[in-house]
Coordinates of C-alpha atoms and ligand atoms in Angstrom, one line a residue:
X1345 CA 0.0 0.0 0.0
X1346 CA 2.1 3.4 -1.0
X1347 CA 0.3 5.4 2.1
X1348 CA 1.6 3.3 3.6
X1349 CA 5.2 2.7 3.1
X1350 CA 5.1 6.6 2.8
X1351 CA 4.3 6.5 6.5
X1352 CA 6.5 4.6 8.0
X1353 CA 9.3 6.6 5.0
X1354 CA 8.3 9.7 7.0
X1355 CA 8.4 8.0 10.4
X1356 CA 12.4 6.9 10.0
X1357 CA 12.8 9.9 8.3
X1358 CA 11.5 12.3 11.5
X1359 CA 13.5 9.7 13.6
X1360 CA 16.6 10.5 12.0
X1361 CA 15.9 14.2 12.0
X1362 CA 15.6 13.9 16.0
X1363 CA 18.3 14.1 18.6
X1364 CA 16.3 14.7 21.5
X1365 CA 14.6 11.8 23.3
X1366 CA 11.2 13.0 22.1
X1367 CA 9.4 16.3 23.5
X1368 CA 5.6 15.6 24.2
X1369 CA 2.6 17.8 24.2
X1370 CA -1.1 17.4 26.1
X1371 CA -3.8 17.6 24.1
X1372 CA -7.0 19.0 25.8
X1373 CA -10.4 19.3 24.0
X1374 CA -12.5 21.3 26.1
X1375 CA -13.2 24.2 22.7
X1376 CA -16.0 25.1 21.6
X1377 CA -14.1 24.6 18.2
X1378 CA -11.7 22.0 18.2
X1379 CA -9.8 21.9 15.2
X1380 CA -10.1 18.3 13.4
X1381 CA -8.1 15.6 14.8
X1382 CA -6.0 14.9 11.7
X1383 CA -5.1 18.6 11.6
X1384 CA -3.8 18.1 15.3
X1385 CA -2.0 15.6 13.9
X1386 CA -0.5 16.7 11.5
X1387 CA 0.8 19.5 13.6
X1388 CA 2.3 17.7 15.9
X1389 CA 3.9 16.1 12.9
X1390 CA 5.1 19.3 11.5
X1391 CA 6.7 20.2 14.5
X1392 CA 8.4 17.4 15.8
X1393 CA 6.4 16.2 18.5
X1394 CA 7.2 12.4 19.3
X1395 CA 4.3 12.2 22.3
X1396 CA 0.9 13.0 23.2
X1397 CA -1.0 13.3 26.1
X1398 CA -4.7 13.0 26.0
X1399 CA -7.1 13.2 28.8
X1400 CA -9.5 11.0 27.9
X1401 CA -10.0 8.2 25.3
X1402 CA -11.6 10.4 22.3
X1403 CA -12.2 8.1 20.0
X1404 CA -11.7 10.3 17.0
X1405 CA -8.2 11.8 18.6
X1406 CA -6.9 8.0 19.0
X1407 CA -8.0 7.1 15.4
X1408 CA -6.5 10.0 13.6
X1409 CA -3.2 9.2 15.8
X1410 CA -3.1 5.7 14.1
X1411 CA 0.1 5.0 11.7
X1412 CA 1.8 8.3 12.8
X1413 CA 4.2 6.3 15.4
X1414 CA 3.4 9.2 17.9
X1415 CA 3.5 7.7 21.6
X1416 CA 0.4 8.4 23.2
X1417 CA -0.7 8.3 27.0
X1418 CA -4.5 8.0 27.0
X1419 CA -6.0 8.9 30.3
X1420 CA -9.2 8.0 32.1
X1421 CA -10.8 10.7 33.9
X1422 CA -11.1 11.4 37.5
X1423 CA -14.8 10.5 37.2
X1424 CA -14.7 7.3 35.8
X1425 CA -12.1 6.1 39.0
X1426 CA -14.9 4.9 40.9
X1427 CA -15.9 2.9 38.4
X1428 CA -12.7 1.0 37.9
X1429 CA -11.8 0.9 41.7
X1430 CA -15.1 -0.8 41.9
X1431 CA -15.2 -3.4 39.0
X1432 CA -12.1 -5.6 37.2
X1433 CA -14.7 -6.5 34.7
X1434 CA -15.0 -2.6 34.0
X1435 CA -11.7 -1.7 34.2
X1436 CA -11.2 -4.8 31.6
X1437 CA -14.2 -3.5 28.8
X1438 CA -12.2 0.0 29.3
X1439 CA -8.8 -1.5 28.3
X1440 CA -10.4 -3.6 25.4
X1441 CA -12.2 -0.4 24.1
X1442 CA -9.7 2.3 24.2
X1443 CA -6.2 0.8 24.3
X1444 CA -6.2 -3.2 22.8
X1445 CA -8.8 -1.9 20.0
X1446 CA -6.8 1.1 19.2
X1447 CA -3.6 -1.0 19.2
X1448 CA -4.6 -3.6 17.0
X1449 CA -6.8 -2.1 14.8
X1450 CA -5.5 1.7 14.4
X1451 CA -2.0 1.1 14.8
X1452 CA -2.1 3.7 17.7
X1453 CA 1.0 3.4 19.4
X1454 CA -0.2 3.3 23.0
X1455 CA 2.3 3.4 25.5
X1456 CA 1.1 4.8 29.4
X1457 CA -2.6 4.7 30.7
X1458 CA -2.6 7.9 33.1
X1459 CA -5.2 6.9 35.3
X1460 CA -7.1 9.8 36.9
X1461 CA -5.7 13.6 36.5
X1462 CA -4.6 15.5 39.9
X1463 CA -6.5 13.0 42.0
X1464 CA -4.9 14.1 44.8
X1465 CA -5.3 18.0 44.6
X1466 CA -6.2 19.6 47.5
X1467 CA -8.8 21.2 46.1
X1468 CA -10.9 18.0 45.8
X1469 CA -11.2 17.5 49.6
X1470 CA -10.0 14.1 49.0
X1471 CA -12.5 12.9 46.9
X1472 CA -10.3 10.5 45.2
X1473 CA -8.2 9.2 47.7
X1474 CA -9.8 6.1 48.1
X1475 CA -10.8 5.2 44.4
X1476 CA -7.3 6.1 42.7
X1477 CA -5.2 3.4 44.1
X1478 CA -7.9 1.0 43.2
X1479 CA -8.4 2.0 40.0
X1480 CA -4.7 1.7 39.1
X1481 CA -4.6 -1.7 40.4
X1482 CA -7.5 -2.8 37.9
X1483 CA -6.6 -1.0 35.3
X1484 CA -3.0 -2.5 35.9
X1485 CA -4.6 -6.4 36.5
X1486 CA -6.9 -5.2 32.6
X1487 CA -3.9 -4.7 30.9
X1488 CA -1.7 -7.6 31.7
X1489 CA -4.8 -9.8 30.8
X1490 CA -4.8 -8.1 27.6
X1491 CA -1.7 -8.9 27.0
X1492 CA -0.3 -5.4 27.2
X1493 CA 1.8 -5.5 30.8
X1494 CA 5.1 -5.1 29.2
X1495 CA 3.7 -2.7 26.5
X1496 CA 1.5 -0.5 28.3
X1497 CA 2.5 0.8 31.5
X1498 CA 0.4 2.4 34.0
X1499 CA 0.8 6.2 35.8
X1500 CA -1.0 8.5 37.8
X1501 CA -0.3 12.0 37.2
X1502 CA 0.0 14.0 40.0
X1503 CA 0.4 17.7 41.0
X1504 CA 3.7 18.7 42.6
X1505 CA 1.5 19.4 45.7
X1506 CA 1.8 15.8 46.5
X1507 CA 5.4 16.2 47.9
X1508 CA 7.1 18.8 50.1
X1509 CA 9.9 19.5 52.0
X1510 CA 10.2 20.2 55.5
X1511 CA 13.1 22.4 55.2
X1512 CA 12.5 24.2 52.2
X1513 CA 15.4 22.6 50.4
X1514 CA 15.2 19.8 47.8
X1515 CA 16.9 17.8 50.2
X1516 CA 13.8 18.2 53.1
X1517 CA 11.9 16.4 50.6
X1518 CA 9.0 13.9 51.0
X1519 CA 5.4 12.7 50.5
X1520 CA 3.0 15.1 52.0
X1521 CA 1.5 13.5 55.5
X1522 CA -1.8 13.3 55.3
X1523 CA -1.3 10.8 52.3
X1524 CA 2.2 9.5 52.7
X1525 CA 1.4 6.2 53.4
X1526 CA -1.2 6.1 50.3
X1527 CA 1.7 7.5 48.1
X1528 CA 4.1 5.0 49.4
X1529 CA 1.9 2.3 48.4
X1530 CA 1.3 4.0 44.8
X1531 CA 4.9 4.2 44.5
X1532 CA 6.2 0.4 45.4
X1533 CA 3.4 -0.1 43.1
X1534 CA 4.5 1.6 40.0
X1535 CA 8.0 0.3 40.6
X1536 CA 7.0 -3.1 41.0
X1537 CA 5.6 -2.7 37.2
X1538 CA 8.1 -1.1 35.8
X1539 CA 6.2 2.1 35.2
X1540 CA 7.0 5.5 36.0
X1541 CA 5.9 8.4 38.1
X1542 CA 4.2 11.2 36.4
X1543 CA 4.4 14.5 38.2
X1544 CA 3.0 18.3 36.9
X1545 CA 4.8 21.2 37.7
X1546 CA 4.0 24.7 37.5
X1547 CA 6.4 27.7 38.6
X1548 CA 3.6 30.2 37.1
X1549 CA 1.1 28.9 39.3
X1550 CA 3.7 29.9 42.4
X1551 CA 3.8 32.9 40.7
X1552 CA 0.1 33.8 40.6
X1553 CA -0.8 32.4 44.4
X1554 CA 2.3 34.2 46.5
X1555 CA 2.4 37.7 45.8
X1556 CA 6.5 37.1 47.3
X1557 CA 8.1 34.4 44.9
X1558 CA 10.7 35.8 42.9
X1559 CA 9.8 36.1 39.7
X1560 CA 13.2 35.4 38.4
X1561 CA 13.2 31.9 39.8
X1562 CA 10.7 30.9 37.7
X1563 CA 13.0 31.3 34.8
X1564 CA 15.9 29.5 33.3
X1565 CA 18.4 32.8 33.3
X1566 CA 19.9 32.4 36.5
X1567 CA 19.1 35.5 37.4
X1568 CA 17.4 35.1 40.4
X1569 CA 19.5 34.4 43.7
X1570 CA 20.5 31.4 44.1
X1571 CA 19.4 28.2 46.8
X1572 CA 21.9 26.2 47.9
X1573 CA 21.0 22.7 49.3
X1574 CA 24.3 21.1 50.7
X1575 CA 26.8 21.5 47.8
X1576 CA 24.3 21.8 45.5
X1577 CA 22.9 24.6 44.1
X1578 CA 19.8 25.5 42.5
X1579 CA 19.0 28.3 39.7
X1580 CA 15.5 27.7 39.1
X1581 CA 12.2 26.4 40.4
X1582 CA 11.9 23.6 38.3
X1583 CA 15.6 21.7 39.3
X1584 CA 14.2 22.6 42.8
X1585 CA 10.8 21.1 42.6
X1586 CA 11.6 18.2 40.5
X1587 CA 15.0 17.1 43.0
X1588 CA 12.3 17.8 46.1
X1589 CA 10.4 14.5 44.2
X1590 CA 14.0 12.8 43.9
X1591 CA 14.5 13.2 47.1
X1592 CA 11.3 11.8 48.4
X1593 CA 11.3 9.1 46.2
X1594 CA 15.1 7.8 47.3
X1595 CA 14.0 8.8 51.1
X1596 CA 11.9 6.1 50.7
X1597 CA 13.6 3.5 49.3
X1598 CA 12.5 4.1 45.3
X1599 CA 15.6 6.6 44.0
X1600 CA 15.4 4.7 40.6
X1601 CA 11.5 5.3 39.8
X1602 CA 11.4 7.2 36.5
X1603 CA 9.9 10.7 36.4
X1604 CA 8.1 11.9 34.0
X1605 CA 6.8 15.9 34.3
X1606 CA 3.0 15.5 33.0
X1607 CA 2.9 18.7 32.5
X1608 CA 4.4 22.4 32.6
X1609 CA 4.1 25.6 30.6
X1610 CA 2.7 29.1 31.0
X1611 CA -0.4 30.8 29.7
X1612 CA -0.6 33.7 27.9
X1613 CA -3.4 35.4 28.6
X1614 CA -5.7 36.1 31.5
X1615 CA -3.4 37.3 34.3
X1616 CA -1.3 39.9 34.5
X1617 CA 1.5 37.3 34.7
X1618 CA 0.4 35.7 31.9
X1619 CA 0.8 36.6 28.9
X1620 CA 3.5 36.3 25.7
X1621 CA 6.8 37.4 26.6
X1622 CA 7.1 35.4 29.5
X1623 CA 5.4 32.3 28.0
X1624 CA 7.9 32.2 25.3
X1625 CA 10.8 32.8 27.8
X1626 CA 9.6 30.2 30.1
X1627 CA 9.0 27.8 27.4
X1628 CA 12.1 28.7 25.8
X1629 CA 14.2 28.4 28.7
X1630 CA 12.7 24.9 30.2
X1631 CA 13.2 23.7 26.3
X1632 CA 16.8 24.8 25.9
X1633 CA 17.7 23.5 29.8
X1634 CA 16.3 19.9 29.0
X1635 CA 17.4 19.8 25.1
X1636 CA 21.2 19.9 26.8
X1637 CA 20.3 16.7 28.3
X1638 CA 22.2 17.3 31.4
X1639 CA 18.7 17.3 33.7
X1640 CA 18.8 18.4 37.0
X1641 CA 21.3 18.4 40.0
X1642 CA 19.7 15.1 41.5
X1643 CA 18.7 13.4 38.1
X1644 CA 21.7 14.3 35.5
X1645 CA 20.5 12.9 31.8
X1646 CA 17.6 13.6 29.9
X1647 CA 14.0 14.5 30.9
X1648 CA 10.9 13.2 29.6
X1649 CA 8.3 16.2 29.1
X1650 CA 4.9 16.8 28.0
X1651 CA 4.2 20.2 27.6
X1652 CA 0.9 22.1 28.7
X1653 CA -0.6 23.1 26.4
X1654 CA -0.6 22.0 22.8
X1655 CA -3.7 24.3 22.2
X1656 CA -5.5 26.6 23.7
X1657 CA -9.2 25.3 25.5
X1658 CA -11.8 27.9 25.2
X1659 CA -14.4 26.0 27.0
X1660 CA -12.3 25.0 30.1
X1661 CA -13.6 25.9 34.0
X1662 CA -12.3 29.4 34.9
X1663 CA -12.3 28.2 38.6
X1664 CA -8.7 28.0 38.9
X1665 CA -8.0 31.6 37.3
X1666 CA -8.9 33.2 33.9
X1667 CA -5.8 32.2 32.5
X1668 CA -7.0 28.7 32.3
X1669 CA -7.8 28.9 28.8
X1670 CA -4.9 29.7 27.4
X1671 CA -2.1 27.7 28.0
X1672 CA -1.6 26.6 24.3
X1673 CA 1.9 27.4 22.5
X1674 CA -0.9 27.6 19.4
X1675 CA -3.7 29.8 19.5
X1676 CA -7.4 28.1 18.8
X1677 CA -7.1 28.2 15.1
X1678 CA -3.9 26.5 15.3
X1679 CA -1.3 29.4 14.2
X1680 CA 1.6 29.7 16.4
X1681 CA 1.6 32.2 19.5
X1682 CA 5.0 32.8 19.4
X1683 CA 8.3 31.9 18.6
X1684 CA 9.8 28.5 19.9
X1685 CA 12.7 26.3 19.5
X1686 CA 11.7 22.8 20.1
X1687 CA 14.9 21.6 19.3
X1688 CA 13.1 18.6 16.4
X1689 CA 13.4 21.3 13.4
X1690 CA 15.9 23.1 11.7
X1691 CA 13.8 26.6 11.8
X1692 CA 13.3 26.8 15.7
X1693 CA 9.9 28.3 14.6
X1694 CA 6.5 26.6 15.0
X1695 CA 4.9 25.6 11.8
X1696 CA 1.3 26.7 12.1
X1697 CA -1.6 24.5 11.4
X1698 CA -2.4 23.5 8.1
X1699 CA -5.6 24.0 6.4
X1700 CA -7.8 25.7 8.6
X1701 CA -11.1 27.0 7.5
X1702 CA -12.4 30.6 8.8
X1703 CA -15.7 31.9 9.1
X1704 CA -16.5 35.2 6.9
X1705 CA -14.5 38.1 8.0
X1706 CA -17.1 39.6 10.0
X1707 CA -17.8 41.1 13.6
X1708 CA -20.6 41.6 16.4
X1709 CA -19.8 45.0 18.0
X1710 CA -21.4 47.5 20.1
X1711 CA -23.9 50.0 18.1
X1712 CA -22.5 53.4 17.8
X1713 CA -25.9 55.0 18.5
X1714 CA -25.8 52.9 21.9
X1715 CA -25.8 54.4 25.3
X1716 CA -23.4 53.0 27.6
X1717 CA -25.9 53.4 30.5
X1718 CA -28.6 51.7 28.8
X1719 CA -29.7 48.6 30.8
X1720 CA -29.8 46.4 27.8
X1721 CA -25.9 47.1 27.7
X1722 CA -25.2 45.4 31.1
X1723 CA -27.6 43.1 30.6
X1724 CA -26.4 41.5 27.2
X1725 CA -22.4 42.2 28.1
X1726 CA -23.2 39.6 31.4
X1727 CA -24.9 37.0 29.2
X1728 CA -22.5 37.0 26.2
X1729 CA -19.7 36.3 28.9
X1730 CA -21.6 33.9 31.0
X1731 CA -22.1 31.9 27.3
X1732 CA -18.7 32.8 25.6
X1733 CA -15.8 34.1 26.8
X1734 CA -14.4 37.1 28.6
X1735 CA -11.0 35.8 29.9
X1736 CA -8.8 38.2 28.3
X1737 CA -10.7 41.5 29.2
X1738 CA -9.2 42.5 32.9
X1739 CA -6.2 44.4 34.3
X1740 CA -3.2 43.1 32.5
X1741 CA -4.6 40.9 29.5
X1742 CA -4.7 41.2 26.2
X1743 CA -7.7 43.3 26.2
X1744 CA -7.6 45.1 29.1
X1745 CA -6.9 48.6 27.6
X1746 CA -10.0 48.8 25.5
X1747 CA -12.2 51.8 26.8
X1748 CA -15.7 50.6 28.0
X1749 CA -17.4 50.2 24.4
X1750 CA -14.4 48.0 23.4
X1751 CA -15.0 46.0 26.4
X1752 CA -18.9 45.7 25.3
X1753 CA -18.0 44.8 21.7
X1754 CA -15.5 42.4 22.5
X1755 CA -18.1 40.3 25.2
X1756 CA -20.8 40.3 21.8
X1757 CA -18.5 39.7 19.6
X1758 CA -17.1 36.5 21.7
X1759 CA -20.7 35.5 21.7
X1760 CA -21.4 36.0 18.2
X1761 CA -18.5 34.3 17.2
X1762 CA -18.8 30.8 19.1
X1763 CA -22.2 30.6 17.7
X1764 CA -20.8 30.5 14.8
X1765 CA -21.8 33.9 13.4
X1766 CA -25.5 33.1 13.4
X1767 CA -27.6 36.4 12.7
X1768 CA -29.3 35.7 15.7
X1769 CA -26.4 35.7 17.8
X1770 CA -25.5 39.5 17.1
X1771 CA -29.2 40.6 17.8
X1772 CA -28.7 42.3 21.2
X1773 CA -32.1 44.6 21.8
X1774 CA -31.0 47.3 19.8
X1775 CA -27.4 47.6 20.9
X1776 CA -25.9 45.4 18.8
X1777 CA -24.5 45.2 14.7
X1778 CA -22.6 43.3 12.7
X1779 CA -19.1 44.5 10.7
X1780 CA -17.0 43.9 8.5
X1781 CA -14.3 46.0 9.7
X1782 CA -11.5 44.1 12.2
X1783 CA -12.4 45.9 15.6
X1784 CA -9.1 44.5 16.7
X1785 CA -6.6 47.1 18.4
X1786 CA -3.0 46.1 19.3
X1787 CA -2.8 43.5 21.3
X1788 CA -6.2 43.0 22.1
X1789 CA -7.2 40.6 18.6
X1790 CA -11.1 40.1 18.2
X1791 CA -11.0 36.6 17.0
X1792 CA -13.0 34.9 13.9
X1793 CA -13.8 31.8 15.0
X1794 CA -13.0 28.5 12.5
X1795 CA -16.0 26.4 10.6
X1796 CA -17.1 24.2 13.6
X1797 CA -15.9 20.5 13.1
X1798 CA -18.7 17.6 13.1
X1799 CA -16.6 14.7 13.5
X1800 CA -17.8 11.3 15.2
X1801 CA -18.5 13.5 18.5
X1802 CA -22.1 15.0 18.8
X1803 CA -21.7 18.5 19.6
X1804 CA -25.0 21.3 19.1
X1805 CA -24.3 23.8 16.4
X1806 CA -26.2 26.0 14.8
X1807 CA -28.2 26.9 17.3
X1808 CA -28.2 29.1 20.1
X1809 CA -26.8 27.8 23.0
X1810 CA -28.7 27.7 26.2
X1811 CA -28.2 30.0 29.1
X1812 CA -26.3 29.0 31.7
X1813 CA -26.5 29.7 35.8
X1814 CA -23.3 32.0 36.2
X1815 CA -20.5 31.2 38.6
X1816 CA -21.2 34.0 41.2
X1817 CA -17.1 34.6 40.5
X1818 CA -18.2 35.4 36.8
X1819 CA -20.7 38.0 38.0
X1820 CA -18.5 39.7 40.1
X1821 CA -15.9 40.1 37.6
X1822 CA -18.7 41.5 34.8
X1823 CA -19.6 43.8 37.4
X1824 CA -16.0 45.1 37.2
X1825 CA -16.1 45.6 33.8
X1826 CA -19.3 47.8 33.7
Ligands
NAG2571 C1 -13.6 4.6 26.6 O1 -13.2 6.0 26.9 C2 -14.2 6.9 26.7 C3 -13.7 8.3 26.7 O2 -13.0 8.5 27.9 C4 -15.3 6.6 27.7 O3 -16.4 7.5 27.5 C5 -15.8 5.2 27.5 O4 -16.8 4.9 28.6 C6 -14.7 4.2 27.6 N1 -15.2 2.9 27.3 C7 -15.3 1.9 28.2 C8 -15.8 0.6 27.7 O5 -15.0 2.1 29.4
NAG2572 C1 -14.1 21.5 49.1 O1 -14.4 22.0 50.4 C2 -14.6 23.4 50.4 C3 -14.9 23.9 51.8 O2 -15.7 23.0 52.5 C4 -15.8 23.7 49.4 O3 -16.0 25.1 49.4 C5 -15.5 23.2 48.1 O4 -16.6 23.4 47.2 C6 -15.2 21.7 48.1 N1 -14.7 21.3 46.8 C7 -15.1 20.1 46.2 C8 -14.5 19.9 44.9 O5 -15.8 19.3 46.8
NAG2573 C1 -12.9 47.2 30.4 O1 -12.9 46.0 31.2 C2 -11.8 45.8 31.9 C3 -11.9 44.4 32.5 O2 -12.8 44.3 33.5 C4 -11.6 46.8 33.0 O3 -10.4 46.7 33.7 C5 -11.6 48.2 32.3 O4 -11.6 49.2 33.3 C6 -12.8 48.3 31.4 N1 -12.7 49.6 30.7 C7 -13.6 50.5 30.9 C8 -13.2 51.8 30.2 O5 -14.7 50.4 31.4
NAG2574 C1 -35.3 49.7 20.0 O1 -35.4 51.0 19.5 C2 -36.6 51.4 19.0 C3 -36.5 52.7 18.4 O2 -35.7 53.6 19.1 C4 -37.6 51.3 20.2 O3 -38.9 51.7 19.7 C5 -37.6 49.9 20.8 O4 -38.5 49.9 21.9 C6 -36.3 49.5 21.2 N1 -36.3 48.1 21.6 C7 -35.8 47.7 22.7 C8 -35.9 46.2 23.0 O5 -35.2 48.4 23.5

């Protein structure tokens, strides 16, 4: 078959292009416009990426992967754990779904099941502390009685808020207490199957919760002042937070697990810490640090990375901060946000994606005749942003210097556009009309969203979408824009 011989051509051909031991990215779907899966994969192509994370086991995702010799970790939700703590049986149907079927019919080249996501936050209130173990054990039982137990190897990613260190050093290092035992037993676990430890960590999240952490640190250019742990000394808070795993891993007894880092990145939008400068220098800097292959202080050699994100999600919660939906190194339409060296091409710029399809070159925007302090204003600014999205107006973002019309034009026009430019969606009571004229200024781009893609998943467009009960957070921060 000449497709495929010129796969597996272009597969030895990338391999021989590559020096680095692969750089991964995770691939989230939570948009109200996903671009089509075989673009996705073809980006990833075009840029050199050797692995994939999903979050779940999309079906259309895992097919168009199939033949493109990509690694993939396919993950099972943190609401399905109960299901596969509870049952082997269901644990087994889940395995011969979404890995054996994939491998053996698709070609998919499966490699880790992450089972849950964060299951140990503290946010969760322990919600998954008794399910998670469990479900790893099934999962684990599924695939060796698939036939998969040296193929397929198990992981749990966690946050880096499951370790700390009691001195502030790497070296104080250990499983936090009120699940030590629990992550001992995880651990042992994972060795005794030869998988690894998957761990995400996040220096911009430090960054955005303590008003006090030095910026500097969270960057690779050693310019912040130094820590020094014994005789060792540490430039940046990745080394730091990565050895303080090390160290609780050899503390107790595993010093060998592998590590893999799940996750870590930088949004660009959304925070007044987030946005592209330092994205691209954190990016930048965490690529160029690993692609030397020397690691960290505790754990010389190379790292194996997934970065966060490959795209940005438009439809994620907003419950951890409005940054949340954009973490992608692309934008939604797949064009590159900025500059980056991922070491796997000879340009050290990202190759955009290929073949996307617009919408018309039209706008939703705020009627000149309109009067700010017309009630319908308010009122159609709050339900545009409780239905769309408003993440980049705020002190800060991208938007945040539009005067108070721009602010109103950009909530309709969000609205308008993820309804995919239906008349009806630009019919605010009088306030309200559609242009052709780019209302972007600056930095502050007023998006046109891409044709909506109907693929195998059901997804309702066309229509209007139904309202929504605002998070009371949501409200506040319209209120602030008003
Ligand atoms: C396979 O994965 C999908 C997506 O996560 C999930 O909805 C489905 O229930 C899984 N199938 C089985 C048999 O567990
Ligand atoms: C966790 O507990 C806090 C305080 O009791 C509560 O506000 C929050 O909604 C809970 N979160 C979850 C995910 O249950
Ligand atoms: C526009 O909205 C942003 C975000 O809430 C706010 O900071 C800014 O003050 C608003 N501008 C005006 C002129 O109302
Ligand atoms: C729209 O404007 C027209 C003319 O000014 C007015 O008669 C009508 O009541 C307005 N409609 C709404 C919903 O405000």
């Amino acid at each position: 078959m000449g497709w495929l011989s010129f796969s597996i051509g272009l597969v030895s051909l990338c391999s021989m292009v590559f020096t680095v031991s692969g750089i991964g990215a995770n691939w989230g779907t939570q948009c109200s416009h996903p671009l089509p899966p075989d673009t996705v994969v073809r980006l990833l192509r075009d840029n050199g990426f050797q692995r994939i994370k999903l979050f779940d086991a999309d079906y259309d995702a895992l097919r168009a992967l199939g033949k493109s010799g990509i690694e993939v970790m396919v993950g099972i939700p943190n609401d399905m754990l109960l299901t596969m703590a509870s049952s082997v049986k269901a644990a087994e149907k889940w395995v011969a779904k979404n890995v054996s079927t994939h491998l053996t019919t698709n070609n998919v080249n499966i490699k880790y099941v992450a089972v849950g996501n964060e299951p140990f936050l503290e946010t969760y209130n322990g919600s998954f502390l008794k399910t998670t173990f469990p479900a790893l054990q099934n999962v684990q039982s599924a695939l060796i009685k698939a036939g998969l137990g040296t193929t397929v190897k198990v992981t749990v990613p966690l946050n880096a808020d499951v370790y700390a260190s009691s001195t502030d050093y790497p070296s104080g290092g250990d499983f936090r207490a009120d699940i030590h035992d629990l992550m001992l037993a995880i651990v042992k676990f994972l060795s005794d199957n030869g998988a690894p430890f998957t761990v995400n960590i996040y220096p911009f999240i430090s960054l955005y919760t303590d008003e006090n952490f030095p910026v500097e640190y969270a960057f690779f250019d050693e310019k912040a002042t130094p820590v020094t742990d014994g005789g060792t000394t540490y430039y940046n808070m990745f080394d730091a937070n990565y050895d303080t795993l090390v160290w609780a891993l050899q503390k107790n007894g595993f010093g060998n697990l592998p590590i893999i880092v799940g996750e870590i990145g930088w949004p660009t939008d959304g925070d007044r810490n987030a946005n592209i400068q330092y994205a691209q220098r954190f990016n930048q800097g965490f690529m160029t640090h690993i692609l030397g292959g020397k690691g960290t202080p505790m754990r010389p050699g190379a790292v194996d990375v997934y970065l966060f994100s490959l795209i940005d999600e438009d439809a994620k919660s907003v419950q951890p901060g409005n940054f949340e939906r954009h973490w992608g190194i692309f934008n939604y339409d797949g064009s590159a946000k900025y500059q980056l060296n991922l070491g796997a091409t000879n340009s050290g710029a990202l190759a955009a994606a290929r073949g996307v399809k617009y919408l018309d070159q039209k706008w939703c925007v705020m009627k000149p005749s309109a009067k700010l302090d017309d009630p319908q204003v308010s009122l159609s600014v709050s339900y545009a942003c409780g239905l769309a999205d408003c993440t980049t107006l705020g002190y800060g973002t991208s938007c945040g210097n539009l005067d108070a019309r721009g602010n109103v034009s950009y909530a309709f026009n969000s609205y308008y556009q993820r309804n995919n430019q239906l008349d009806q969606a630009c019919k605010f009571p009088n306030v309200s009309m559609i242009t052709k004229t780019d209302p972007s200024v600056g930095s502050c781009k007023f998006p046109v969203m891409i044709e909506p893609y109907y693929g195998g998943t059901e997804r309702t467009v066309g229509s209007l979408q139904k309202p929504v009960i605002l998070a009371s957070g949501l409200i506040l921060f319209l209120l602030r824009i008003l």
